[in-house]
PDB file of C-alpha atoms in Angstrom:
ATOM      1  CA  UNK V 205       0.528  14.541  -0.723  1.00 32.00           C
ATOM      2  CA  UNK V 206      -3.492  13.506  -1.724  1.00 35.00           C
ATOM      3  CA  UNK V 207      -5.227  16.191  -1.755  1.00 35.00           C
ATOM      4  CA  UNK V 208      -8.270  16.513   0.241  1.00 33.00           C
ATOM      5  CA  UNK V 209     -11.519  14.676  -0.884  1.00 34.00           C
ATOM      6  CA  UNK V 210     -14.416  15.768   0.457  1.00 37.00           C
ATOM      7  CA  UNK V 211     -18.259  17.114  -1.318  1.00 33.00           C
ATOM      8  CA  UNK V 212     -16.747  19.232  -3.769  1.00 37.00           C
ATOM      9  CA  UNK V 213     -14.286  16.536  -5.036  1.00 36.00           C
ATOM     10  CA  UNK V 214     -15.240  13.048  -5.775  1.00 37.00           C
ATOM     11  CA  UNK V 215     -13.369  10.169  -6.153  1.00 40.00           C
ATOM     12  CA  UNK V 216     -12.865   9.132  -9.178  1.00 39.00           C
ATOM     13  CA  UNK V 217     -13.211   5.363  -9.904  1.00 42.00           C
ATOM     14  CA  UNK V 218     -11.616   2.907 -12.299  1.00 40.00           C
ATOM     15  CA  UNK V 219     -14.880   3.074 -13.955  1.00 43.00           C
ATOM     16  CA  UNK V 220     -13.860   6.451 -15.225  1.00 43.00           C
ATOM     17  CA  UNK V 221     -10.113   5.765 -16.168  1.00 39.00           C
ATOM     18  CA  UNK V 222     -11.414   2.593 -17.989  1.00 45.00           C
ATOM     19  CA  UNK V 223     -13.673   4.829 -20.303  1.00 40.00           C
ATOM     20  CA  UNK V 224     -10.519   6.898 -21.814  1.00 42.00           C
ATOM     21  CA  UNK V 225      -7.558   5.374 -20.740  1.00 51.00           C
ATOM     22  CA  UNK V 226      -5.956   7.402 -23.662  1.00 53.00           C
ATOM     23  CA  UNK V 227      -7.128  10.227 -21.631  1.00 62.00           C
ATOM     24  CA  UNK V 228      -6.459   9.711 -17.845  1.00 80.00           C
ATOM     25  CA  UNK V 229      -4.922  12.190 -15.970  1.00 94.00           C
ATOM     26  CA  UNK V 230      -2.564  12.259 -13.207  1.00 95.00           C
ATOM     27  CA  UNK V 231      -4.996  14.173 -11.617  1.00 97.00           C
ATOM     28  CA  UNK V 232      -7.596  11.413 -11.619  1.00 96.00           C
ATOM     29  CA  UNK V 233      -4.649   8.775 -11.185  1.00 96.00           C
ATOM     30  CA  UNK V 234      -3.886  10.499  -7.549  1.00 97.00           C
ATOM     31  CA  UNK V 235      -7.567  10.935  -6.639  1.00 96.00           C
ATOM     32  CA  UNK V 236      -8.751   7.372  -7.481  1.00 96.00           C
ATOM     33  CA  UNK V 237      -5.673   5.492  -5.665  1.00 97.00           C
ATOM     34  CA  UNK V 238      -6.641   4.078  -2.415  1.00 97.00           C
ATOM     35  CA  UNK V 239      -5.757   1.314  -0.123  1.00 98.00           C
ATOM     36  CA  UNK V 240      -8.160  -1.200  -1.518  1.00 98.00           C
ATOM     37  CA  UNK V 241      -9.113  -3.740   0.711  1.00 98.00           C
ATOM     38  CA  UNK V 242     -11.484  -6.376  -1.505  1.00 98.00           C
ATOM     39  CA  UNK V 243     -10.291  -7.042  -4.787  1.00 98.00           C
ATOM     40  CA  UNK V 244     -12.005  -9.605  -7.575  1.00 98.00           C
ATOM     41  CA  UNK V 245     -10.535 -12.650  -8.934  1.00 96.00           C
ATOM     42  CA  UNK V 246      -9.762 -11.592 -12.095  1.00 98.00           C
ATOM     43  CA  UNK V 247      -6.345 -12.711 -13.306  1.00 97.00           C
ATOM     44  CA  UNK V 248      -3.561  -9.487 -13.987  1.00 98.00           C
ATOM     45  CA  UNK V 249      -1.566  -9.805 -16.832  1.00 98.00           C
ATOM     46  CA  UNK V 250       1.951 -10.548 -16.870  1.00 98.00           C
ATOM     47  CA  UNK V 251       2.614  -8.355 -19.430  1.00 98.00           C
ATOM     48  CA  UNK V 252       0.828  -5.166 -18.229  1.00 98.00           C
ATOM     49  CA  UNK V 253       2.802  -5.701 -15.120  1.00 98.00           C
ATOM     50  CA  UNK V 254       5.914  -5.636 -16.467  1.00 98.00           C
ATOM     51  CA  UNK V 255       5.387  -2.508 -18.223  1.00 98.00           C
ATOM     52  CA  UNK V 256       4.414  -0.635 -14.877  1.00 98.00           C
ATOM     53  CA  UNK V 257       7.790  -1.901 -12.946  1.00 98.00           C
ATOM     54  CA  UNK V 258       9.559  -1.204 -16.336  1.00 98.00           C
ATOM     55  CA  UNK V 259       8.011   2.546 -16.169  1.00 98.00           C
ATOM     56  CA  UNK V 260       8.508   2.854 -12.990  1.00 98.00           C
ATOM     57  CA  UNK V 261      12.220   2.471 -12.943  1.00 98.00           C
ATOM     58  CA  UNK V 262      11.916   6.544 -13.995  1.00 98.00           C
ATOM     59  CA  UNK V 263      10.875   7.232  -9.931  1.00 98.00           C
ATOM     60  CA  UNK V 264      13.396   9.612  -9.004  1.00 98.00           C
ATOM     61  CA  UNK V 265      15.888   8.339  -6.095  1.00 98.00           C
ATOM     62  CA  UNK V 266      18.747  10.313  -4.516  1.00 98.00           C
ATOM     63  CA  UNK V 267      22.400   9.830  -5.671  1.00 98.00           C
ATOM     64  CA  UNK V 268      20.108   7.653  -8.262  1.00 98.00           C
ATOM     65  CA  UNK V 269      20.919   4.791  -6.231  1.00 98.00           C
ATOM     66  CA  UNK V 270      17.552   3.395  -6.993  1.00 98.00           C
ATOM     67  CA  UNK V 271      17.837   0.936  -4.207  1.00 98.00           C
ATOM     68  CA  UNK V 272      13.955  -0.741  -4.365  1.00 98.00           C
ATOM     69  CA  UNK V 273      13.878  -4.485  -4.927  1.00 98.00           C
ATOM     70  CA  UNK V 274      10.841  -6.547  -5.540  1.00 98.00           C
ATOM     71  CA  UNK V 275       9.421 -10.098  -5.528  1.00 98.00           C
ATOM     72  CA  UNK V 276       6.271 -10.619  -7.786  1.00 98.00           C
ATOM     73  CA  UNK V 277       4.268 -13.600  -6.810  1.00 98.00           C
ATOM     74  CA  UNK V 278       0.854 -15.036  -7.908  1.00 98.00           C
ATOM     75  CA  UNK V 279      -0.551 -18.207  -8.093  1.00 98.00           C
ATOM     76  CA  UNK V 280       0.293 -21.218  -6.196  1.00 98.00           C
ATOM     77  CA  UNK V 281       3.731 -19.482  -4.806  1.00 98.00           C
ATOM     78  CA  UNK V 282       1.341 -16.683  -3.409  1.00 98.00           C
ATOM     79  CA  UNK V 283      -1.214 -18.975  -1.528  1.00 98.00           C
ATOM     80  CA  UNK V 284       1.907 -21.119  -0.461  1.00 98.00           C
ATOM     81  CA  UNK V 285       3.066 -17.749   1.803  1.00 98.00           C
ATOM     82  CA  UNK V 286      -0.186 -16.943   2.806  1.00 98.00           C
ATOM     83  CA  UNK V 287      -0.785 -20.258   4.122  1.00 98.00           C
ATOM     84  CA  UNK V 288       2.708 -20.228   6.175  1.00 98.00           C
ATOM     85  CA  UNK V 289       2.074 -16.498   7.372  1.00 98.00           C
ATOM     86  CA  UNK V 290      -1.466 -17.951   8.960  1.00 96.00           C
ATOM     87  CA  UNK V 291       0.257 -20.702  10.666  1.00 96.00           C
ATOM     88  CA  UNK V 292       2.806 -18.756  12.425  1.00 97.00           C
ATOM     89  CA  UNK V 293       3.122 -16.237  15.294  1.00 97.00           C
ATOM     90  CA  UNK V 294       4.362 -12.724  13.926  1.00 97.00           C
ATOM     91  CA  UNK V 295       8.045 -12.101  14.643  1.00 98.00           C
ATOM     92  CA  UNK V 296       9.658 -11.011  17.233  1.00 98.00           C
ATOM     93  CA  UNK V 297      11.353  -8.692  17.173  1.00 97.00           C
ATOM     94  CA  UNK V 298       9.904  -6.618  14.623  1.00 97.00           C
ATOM     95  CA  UNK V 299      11.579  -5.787  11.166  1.00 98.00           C
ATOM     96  CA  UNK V 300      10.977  -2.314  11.979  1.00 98.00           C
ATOM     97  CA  UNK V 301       8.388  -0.439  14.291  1.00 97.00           C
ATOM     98  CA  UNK V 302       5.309   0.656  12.006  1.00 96.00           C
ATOM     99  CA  UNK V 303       3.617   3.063  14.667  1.00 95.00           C
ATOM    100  CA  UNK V 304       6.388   5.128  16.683  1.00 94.00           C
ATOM    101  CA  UNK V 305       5.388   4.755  20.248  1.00 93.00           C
ATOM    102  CA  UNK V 306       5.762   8.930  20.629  1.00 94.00           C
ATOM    103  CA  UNK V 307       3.432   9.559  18.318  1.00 95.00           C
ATOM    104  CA  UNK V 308       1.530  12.853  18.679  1.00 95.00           C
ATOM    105  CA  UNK V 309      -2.338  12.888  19.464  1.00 96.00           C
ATOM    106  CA  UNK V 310      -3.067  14.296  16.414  1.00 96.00           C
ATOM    107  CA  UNK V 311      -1.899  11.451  14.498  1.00 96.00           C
ATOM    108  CA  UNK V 312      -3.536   9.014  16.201  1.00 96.00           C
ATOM    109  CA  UNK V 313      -6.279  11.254  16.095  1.00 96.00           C
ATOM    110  CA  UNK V 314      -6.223  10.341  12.023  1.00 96.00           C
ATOM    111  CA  UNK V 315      -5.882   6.505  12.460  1.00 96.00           C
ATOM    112  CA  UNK V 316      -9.148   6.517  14.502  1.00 95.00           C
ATOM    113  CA  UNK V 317     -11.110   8.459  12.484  1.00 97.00           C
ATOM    114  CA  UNK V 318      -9.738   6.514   9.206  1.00 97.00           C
ATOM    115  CA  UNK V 319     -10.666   3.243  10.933  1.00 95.00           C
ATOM    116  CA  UNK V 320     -13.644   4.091  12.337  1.00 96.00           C
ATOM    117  CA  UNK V 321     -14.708   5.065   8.671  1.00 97.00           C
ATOM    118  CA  UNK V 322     -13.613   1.636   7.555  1.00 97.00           C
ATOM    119  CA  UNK V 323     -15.295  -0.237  10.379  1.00 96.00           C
ATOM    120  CA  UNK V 324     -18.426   1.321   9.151  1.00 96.00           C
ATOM    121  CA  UNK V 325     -17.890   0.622   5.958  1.00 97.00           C
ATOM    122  CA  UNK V 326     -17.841  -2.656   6.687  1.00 97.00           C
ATOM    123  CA  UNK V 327     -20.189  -2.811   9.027  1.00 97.00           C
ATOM    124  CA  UNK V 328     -18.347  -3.610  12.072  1.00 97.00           C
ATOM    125  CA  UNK V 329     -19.485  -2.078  15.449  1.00 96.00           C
ATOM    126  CA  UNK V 330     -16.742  -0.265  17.532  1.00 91.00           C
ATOM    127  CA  UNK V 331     -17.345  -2.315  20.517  1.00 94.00           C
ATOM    128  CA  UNK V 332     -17.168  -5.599  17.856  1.00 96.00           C
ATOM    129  CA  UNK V 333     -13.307  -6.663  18.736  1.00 95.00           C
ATOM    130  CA  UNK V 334     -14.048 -10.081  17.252  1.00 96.00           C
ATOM    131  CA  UNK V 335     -14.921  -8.034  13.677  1.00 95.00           C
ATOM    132  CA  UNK V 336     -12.093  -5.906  13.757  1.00 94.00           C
ATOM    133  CA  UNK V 337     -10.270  -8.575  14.564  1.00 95.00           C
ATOM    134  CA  UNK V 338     -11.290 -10.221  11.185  1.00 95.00           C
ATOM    135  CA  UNK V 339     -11.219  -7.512   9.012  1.00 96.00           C
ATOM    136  CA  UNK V 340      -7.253  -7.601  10.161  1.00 95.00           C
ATOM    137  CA  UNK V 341      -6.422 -10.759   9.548  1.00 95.00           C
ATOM    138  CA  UNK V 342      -7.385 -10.360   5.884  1.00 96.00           C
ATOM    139  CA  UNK V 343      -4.313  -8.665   5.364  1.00 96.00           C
ATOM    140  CA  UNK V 344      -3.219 -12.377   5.231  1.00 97.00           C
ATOM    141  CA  UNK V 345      -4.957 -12.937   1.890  1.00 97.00           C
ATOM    142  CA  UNK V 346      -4.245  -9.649   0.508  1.00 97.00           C
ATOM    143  CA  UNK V 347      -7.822  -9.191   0.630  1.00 98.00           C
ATOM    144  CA  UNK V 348      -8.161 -11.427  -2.169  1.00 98.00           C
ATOM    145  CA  UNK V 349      -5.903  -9.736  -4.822  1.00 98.00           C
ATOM    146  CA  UNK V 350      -4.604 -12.164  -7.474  1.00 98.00           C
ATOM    147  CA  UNK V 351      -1.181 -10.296  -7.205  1.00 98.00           C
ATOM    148  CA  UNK V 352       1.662  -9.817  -4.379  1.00 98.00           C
ATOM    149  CA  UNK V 353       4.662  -7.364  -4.806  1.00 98.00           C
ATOM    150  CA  UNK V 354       6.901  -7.620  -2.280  1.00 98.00           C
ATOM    151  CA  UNK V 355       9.380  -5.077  -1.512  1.00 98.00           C
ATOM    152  CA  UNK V 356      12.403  -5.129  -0.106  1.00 98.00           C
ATOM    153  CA  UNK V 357      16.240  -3.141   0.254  1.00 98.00           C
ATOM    154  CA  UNK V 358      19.531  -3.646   1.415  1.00 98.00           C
ATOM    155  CA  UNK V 359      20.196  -2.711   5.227  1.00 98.00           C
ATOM    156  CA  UNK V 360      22.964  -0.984   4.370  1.00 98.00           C
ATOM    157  CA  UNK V 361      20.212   2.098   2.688  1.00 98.00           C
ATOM    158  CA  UNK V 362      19.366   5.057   5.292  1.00 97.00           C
ATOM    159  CA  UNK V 363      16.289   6.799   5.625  1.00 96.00           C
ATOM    160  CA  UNK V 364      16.704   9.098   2.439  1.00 97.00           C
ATOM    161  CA  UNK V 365      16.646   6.126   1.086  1.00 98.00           C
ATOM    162  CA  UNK V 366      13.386   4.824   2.194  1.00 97.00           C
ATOM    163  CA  UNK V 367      11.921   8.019   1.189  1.00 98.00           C
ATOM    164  CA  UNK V 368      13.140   6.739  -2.667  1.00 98.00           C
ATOM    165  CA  UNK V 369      11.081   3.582  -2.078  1.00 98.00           C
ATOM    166  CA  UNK V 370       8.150   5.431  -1.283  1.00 98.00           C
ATOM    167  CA  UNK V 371       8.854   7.587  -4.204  1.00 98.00           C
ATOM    168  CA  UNK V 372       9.268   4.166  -6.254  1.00 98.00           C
ATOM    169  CA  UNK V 373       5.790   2.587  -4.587  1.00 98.00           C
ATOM    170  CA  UNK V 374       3.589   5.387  -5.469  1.00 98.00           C
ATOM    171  CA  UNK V 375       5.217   5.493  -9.134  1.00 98.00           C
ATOM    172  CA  UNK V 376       4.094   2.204  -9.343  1.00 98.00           C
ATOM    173  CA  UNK V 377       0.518   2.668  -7.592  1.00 98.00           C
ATOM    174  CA  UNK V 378      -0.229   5.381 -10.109  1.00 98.00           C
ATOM    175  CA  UNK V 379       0.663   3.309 -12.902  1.00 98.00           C
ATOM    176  CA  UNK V 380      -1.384   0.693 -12.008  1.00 98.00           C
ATOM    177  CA  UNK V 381      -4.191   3.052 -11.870  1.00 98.00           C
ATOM    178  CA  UNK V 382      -3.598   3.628 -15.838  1.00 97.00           C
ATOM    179  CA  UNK V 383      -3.525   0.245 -16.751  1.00 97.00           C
ATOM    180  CA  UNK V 384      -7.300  -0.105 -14.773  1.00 97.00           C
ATOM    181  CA  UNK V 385      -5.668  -1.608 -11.547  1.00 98.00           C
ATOM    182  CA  UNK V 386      -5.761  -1.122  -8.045  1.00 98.00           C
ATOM    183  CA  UNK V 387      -3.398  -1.702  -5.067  1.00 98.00           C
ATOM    184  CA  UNK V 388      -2.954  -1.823  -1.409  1.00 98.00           C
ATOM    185  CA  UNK V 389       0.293  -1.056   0.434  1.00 98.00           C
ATOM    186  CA  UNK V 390       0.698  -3.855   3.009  1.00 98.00           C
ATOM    187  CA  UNK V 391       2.870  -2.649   5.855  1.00 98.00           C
ATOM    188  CA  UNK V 392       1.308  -5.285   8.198  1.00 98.00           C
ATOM    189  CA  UNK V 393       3.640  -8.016   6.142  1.00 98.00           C
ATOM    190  CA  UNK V 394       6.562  -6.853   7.928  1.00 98.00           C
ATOM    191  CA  UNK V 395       5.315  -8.819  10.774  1.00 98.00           C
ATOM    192  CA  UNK V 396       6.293 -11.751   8.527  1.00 98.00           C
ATOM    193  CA  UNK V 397       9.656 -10.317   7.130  1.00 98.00           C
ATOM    194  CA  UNK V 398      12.252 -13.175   7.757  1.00 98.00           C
ATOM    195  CA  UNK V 399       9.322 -15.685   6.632  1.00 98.00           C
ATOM    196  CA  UNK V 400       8.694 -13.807   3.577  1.00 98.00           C
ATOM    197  CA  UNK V 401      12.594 -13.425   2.836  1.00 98.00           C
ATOM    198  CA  UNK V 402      12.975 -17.201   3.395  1.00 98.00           C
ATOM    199  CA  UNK V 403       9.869 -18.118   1.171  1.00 98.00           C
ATOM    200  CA  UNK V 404      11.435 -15.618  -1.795  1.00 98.00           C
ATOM    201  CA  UNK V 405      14.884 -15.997  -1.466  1.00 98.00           C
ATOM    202  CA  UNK V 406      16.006 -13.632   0.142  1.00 98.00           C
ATOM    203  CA  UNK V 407      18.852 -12.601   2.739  1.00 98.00           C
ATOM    204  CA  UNK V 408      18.006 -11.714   6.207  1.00 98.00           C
ATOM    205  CA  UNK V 409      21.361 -10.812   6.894  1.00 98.00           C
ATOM    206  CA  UNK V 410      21.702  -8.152   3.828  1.00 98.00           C
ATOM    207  CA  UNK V 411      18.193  -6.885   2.797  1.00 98.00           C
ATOM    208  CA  UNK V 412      15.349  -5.599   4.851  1.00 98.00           C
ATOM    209  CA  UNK V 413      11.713  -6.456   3.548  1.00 98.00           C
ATOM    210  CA  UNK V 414       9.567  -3.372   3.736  1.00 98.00           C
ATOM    211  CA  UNK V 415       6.335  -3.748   2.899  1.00 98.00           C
ATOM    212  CA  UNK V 416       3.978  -6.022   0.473  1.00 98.00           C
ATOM    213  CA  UNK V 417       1.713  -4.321  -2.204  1.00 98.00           C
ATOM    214  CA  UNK V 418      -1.530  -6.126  -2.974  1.00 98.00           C
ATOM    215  CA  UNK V 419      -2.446  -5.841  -6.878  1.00 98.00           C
ATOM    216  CA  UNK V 420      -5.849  -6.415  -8.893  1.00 98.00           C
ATOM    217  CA  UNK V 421      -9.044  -5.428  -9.957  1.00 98.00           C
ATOM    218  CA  UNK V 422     -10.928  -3.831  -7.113  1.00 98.00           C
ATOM    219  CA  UNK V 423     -14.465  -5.072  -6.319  1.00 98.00           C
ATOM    220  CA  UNK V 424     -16.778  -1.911  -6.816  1.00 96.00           C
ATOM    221  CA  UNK V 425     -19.714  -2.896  -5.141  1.00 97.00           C
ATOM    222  CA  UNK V 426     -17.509  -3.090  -1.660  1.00 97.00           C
ATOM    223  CA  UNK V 427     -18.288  -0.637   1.068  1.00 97.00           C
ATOM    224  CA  UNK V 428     -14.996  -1.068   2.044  1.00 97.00           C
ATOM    225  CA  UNK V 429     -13.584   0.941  -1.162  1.00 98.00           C
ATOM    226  CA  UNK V 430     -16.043   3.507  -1.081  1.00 97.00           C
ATOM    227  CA  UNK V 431     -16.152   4.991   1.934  1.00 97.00           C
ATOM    228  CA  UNK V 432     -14.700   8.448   2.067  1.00 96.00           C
ATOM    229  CA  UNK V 433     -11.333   8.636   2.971  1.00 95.00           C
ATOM    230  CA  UNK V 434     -10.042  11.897   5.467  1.00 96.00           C
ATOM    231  CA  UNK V 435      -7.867  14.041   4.702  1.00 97.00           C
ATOM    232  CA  UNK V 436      -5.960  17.197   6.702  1.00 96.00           C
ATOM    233  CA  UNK V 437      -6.493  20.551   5.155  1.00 97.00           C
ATOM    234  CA  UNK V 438      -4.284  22.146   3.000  1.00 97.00           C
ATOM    235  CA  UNK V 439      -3.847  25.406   4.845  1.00 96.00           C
ATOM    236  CA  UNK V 440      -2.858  22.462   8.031  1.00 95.00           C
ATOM    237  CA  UNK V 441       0.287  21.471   6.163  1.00 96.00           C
ATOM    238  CA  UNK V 442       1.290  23.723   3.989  1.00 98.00           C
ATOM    239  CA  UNK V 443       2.319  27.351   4.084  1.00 97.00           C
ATOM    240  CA  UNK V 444       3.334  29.474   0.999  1.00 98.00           C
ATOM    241  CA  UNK V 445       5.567  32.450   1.510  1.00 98.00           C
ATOM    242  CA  UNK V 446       6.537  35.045  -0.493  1.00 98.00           C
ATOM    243  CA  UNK V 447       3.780  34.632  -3.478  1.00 97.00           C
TER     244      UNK V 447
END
């Protein structure tokens, strides 16, 4: 869990890992991850990638079944799937459903207030359904990251074992934040799953695709990564007993 970010905690920036990456934290790893949504062009290195996924092989995973797969793609085999996923209608039906149709007023109490913060960030009106629109559809580009991991399991896993891929995801996440990186977790690729699983290789029939995770260098002078991001109380979540 994040904690909470508000006056008396700032986010910390890549700016600040990149000054002593000898001495960055977990701490400031966790506070500086967010769902960055306008990266830079600047290339990421092959290498430096490969030592993340290598590290993050350590993410714990019940049974140690580690059952996370990914596709790393940049390049012309990245814009090649971007350009398909434009041309085509999402699927139907869905890989799996994103937003549980039951969900409590609370919760969607936190999506509005997280995209209306976004929105403004960006400087999109709330009556503005042709920017909102937009600011969607850039999920197609991966907001302009140079890097796409896509990740992916075998149907046979249950849902303990989608909790290990989230376990796996945010390993990674928080090692990209060492190595000066940034990342967004792209849920909204799902929509594409059976394209994506053609365009990689993949079995429909065997592997589910989860989600994609956008990777690169974010662009600091972006509203859209800067604007403060909500978050529920401790005391709202959490109770300690017995201390």
């Amino acid at each position: 869990m994040e904690q909470e970010i508000g006056p008396d905690r700032p986010v910390l920036t890549s700016v600040d890992a990149a000054a002593s990456m000898a001495s960055l934290t977990v701490t400031s790893a966790v506070m500086s991850r967010r769902a960055t949504r306008a990266f830079t062009d600047q290339p990421v290195a092959l290498d430096v990638l490969k030592g993340v996924l290598d590290k993050a092989r350590f993410a714990p995973s019940g049974c140690n079944f580690q059952p996370w797969e990914a596709t790393v793609l940049t390049g012309a085999a990245l814009g090649d799937l971007q350009s398909k996923m434009r041309q085509l209608p999402p699927q139907d039906p869905v890989e799996y459903v994103i937003q549980p149709a039951d969900i409590g007023a609370d919760y969607l109490a936190r999506l509005a207030e997280n995209g209306d913060r976004q929105y403004t960030a960006e400087g999109i009106a709330r009556d503005d359904a042709a920017g909102r629109q937009a600011s969607v559809m850039r999920n197609y580009c991966g907001f302009g990251a140079p890097v796409l991991l896509l990740c992916y399991f075998p149907r046979v896993m249950g849902p303990p074992q989608w909790s290990d891929i989230g376990m796996w995801l945010q390993t990674v996440m928080l090692l990209l934040r060492e190595e000066g990186l940034d990342s967004c977790p792209q849920e909204f690729l799902s929509l594409y799953a059976r394209v994506i699983k053609d365009h990689i290789g993949v079995s429909d029939e065997t592997h589910i695709f989860f989600c994609g995770l956008a990777i690169g260098h974010a662009d600091r002078t972006a509203p859209v990564n800067n604007f403060e991001r909500p978050r529920v109380p401790l005391d709202q979540q959490v109770r300690f007993v017995g201390f």
